[in-house]
Short mmCIF file of C-alpha atoms in Angstrom, two decimals:
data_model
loop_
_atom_site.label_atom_id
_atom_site.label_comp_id
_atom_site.label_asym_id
_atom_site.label_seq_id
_atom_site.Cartn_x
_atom_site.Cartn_y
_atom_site.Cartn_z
CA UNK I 1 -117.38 171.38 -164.35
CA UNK I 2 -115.88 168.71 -162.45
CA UNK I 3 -118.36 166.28 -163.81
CA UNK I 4 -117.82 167.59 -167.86
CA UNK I 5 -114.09 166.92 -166.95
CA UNK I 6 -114.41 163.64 -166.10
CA UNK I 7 -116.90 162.71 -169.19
CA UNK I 8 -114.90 164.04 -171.47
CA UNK I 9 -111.74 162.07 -170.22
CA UNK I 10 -113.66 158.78 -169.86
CA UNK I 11 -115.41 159.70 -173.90
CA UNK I 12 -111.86 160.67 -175.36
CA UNK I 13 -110.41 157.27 -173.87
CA UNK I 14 -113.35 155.17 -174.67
CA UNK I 15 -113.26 156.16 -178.60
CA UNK I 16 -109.70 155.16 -179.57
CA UNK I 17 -110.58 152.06 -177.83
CA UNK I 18 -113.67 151.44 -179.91
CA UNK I 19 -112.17 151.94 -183.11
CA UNK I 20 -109.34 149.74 -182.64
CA UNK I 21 -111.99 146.58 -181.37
CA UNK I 22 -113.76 147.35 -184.92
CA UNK I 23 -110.39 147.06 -186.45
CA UNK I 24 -109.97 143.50 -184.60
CA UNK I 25 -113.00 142.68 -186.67
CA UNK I 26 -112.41 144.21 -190.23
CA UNK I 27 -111.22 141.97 -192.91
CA UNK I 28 -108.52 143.02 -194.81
CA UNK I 29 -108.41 143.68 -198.32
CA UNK I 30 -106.30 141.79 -200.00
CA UNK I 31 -107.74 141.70 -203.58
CA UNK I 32 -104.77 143.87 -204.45
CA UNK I 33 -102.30 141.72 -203.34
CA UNK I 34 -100.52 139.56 -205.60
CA UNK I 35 -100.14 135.68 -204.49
CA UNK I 36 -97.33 133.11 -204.97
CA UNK I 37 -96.95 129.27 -203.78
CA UNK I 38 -93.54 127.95 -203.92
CA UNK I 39 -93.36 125.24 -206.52
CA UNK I 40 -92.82 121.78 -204.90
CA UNK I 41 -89.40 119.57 -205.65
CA UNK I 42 -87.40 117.39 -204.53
CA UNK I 43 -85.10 119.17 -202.61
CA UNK I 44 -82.85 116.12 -201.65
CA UNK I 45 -80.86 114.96 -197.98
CA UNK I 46 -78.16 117.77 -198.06
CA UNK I 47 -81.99 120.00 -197.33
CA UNK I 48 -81.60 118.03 -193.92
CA UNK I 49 -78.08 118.07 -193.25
CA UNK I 50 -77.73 121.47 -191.37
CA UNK I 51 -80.34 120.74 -188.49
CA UNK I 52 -79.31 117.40 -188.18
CA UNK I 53 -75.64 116.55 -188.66
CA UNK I 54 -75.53 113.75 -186.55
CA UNK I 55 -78.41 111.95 -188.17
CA UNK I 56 -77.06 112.62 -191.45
CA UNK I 57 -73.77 111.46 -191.09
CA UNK I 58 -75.37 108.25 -189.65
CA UNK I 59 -77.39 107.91 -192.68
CA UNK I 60 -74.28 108.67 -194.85
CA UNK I 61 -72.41 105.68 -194.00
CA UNK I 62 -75.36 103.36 -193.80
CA UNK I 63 -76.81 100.69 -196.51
CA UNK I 64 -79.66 102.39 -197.02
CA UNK I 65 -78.36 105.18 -198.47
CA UNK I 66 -77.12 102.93 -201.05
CA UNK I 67 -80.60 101.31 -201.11
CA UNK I 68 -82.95 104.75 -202.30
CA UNK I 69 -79.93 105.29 -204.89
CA UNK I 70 -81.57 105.51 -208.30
CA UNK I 71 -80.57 102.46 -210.58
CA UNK I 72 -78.30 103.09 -213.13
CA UNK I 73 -74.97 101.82 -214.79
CA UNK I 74 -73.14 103.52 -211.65
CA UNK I 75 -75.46 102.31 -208.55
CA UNK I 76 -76.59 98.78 -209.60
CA UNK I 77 -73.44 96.37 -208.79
CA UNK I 78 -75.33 93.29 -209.12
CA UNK I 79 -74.74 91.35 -212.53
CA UNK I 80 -77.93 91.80 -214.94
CA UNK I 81 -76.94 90.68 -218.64
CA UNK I 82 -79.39 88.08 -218.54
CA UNK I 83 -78.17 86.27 -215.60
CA UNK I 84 -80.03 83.36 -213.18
CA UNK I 85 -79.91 82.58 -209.79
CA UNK I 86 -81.50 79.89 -207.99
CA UNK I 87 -82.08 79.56 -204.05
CA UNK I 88 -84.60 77.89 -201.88
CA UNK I 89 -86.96 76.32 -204.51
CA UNK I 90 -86.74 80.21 -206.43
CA UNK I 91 -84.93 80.60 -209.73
CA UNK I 92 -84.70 84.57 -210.75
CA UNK I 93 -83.52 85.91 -213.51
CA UNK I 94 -81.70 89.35 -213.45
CA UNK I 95 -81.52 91.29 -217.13
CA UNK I 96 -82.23 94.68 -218.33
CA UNK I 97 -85.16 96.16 -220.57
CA UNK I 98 -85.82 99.17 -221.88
CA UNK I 99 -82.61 100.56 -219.68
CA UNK I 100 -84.82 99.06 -216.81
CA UNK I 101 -83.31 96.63 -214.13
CA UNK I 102 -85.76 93.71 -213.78
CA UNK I 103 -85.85 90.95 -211.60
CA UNK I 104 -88.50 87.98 -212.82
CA UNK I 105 -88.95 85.23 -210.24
CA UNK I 106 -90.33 81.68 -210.99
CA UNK I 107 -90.84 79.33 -208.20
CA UNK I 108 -89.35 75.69 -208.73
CA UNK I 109 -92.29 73.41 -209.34
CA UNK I 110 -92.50 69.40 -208.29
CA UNK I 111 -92.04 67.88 -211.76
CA UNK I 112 -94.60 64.99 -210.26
CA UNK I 113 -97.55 67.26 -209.35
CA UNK I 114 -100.29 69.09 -212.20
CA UNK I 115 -99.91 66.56 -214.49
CA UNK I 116 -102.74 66.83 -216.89
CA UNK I 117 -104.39 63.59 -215.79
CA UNK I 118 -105.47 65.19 -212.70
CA UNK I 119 -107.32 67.76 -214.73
CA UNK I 120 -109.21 65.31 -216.04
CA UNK I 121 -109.68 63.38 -212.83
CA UNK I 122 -110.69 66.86 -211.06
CA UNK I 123 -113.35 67.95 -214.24
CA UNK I 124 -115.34 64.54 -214.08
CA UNK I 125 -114.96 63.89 -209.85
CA UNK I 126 -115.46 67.47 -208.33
CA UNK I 127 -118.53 68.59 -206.77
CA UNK I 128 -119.99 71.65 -209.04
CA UNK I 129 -119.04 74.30 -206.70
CA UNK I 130 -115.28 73.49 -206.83
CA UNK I 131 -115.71 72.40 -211.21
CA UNK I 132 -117.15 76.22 -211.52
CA UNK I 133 -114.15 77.49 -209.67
CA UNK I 134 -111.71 74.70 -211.96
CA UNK I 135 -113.06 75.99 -215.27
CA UNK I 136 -112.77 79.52 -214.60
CA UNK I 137 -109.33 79.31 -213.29
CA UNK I 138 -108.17 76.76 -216.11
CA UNK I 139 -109.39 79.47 -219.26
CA UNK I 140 -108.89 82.48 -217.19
CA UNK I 141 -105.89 84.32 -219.27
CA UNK I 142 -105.37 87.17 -216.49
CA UNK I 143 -101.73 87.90 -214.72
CA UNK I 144 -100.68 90.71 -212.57
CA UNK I 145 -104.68 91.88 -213.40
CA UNK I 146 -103.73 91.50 -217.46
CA UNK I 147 -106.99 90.62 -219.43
CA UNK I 148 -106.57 88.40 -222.13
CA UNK I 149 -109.71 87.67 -224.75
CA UNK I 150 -109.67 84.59 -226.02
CA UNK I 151 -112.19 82.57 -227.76
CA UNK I 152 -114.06 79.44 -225.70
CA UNK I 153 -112.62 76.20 -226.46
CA UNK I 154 -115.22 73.30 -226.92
CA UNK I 155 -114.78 71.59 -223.56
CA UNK I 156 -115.79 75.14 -221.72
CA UNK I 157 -118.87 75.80 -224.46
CA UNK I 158 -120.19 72.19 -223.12
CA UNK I 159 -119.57 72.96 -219.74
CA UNK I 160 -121.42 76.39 -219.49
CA UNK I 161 -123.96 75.09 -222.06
CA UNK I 162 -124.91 72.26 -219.47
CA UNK I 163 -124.58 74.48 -216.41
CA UNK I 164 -127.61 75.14 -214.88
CA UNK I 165 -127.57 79.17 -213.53
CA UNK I 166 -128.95 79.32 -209.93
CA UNK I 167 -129.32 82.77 -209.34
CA UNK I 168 -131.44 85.26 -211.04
CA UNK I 169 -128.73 87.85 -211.21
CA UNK I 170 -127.00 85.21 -213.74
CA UNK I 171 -123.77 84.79 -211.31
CA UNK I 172 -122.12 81.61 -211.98
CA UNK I 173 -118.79 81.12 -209.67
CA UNK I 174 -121.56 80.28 -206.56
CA UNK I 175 -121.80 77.79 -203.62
CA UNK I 176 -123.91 74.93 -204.43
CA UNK I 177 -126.60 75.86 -201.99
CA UNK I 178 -126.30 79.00 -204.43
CA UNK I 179 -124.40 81.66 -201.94
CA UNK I 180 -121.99 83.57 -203.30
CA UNK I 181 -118.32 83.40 -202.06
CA UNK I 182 -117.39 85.34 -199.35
CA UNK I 183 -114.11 86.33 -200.76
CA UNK I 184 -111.58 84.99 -203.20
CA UNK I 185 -109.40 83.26 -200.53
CA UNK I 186 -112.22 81.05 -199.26
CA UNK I 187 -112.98 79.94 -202.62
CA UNK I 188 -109.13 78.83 -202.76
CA UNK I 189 -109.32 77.45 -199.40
CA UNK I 190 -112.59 75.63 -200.35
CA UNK I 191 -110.82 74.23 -203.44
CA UNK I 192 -107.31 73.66 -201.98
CA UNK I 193 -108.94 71.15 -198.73
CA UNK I 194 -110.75 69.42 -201.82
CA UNK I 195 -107.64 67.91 -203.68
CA UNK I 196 -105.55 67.44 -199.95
CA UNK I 197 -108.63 65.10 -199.64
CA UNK I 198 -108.47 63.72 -203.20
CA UNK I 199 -104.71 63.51 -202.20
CA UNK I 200 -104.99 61.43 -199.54
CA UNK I 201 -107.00 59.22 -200.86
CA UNK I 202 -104.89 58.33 -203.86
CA UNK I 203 -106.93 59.61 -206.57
CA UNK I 204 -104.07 62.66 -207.48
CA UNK I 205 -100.57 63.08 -206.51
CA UNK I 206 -98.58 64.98 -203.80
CA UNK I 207 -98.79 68.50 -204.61
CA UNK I 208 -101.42 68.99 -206.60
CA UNK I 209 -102.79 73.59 -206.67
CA UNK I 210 -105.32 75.34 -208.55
CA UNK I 211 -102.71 77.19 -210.24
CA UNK I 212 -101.12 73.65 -211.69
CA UNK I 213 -104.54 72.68 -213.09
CA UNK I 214 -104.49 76.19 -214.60
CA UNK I 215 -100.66 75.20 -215.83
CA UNK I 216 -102.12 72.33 -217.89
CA UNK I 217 -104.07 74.32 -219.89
CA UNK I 218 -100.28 75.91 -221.06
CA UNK I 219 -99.13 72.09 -221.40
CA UNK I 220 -102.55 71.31 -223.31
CA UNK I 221 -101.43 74.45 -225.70
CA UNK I 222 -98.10 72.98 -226.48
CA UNK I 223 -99.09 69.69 -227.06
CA UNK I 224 -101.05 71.22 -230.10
CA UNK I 225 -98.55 72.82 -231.46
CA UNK I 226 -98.26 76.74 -230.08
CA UNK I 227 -94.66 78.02 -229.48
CA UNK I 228 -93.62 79.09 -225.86
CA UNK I 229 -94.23 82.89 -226.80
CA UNK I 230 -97.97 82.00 -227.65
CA UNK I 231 -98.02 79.91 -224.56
CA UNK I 232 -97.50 82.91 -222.87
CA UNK I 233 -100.23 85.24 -224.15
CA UNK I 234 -102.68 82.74 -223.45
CA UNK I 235 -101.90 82.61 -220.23
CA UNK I 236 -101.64 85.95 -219.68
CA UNK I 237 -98.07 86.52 -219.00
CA UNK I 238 -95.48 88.80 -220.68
CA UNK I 239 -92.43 86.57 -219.94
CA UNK I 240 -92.09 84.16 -223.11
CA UNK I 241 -89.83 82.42 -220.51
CA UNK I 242 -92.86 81.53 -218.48
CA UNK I 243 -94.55 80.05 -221.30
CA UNK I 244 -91.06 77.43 -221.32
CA UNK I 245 -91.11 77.13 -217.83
CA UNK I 246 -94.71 75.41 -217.78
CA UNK I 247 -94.34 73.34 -220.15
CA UNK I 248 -90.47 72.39 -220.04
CA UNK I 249 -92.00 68.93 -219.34
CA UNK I 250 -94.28 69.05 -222.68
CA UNK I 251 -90.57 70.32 -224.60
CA UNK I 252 -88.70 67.00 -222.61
CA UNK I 253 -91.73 64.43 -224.14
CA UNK I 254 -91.22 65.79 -227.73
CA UNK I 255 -87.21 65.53 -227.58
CA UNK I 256 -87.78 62.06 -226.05
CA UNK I 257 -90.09 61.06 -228.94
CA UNK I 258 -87.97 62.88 -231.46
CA UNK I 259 -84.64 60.76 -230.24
CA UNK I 260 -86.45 57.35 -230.70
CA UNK I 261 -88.25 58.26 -234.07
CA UNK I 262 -84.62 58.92 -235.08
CA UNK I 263 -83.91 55.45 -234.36
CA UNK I 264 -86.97 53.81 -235.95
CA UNK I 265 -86.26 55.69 -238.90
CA UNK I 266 -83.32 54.82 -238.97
CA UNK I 267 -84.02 50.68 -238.41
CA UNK I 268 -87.00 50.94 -241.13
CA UNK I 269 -84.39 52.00 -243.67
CA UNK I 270 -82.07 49.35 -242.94
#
């Protein structure tokens, strides 16, 4: 009796405990269940403000509050009807677009460097691997990774007609031993310690880039007759004023010209 007592003890303990471990291991059912996910928004800094007070009230009183302020007519103190401001080599100009504030920067360039002798000096003097990389850059209409099509002016139809592909997966910007560039900045590097040598040696002037070759192409353009907003688009840039600024020097020539044709004229019929 004593031993039925204890069995059924021990058997009436053991069970609840059994069918609560099964119940550890039952997944619920939760196919009736409806669901809902909070929609995600901006909630903005007062969402902050009641754990941290301190922080907040530092932030309050700081610039860069000022700074994540949205531009509008209320936020934006600076002056942008069309207004310029030059500093350290950098002239920007400050307007509005679209009810945009935009900022368009344009560095200062040396009016005695890419003059469009040294284009010419640089197509018949450098070794192929630096012409490839001259040719490309100089009819390359791309800015800010803008595409431009244009059709291929004679001088670059006789240049790829003569050139002589090297590789039979028909790449063309390559090393003259045929290698392809490791990257875009070595090819720049490659091309930059080419005219510092050409510099040094006389044969171009002081400040001489890759991108002022490229620049004489624009000048090229307006020498020919295209306005500074078709300059522009064949360059690949949106600003019409960047078509003027590369070839104010082109605009300067013509006025020059223009002044003393006045004056012949003027002799001829006296």
């Amino acid at each position: 009796m004593r031993t039925a007592a204890l069995l059924a003890i021990g058997s009436g303990a053991l069970f609840p405990l059994l069918a609560s471990g099964l119940s550890w291991f039952k997944t619920p059912d939760t196919s009736s269940q409806p669901t809902s996910v909070a929609e995600l928004s901006f909630v903005g800094s007062q969402a902050c403000s009641g754990c941290h007070q301190a922080e907040t009230g530092l932030w309050q009183s700081s610039q860069h509050r000022h700074a994540m302020d949205h531009a509008n007519d209320t936020s934006v103190r600076g002056d942008f009807n069309d207004t310029a401001f030059e500093y350290a080599g950098t002239r920007s100009r400050f307007f509005r677009k679209d009810r945009k504030f935009l900022v368009e920067k344009a560095h200062k360039a040396d009016p005695n460097a890419n003059r469009e002798w040294e284009w010419q000096f640089a197509r018949e003097n450098a070794p192929l691997e630096i012409k490839i990389c001259l040719f490309l850059a100089r009819y390359k209409a791309r800015k800010n990774d803008k595409f431009v099509n244009l059709p291929v002016l004679p001088e670059l139809q006789a240049f790829m007609g003569e050139l002589k592909v090297q590789r039979a997966d028909g790449l063309i910007a390559v090393r003259d031993d045929g290698t392809v560039w490791p990257s875009e900045k070595e090819t720049q590097t490659r091309v930059s310690h080419w005219l510092r040598d050409r510099e040094r040696a006389g044969h171009i002037g002081a400040g001489t880039t890759l991108h002022g070759l490229r620049v004489s192409y624009a000048a090229w353009w307006r020498r020919n007759g295209a306005n500074t907003r078709e300059v522009a688009d064949l360059i690949g840039d949106e600003s019409e004023r960047m078509g003027a600024h590369h070839t104010r020097h082109v605009e300067a020539e013509q006025n020059i010209i223009r002044a003393f044709s006045r004056i012949k004229d003027g002799q001829d019929k006296a």
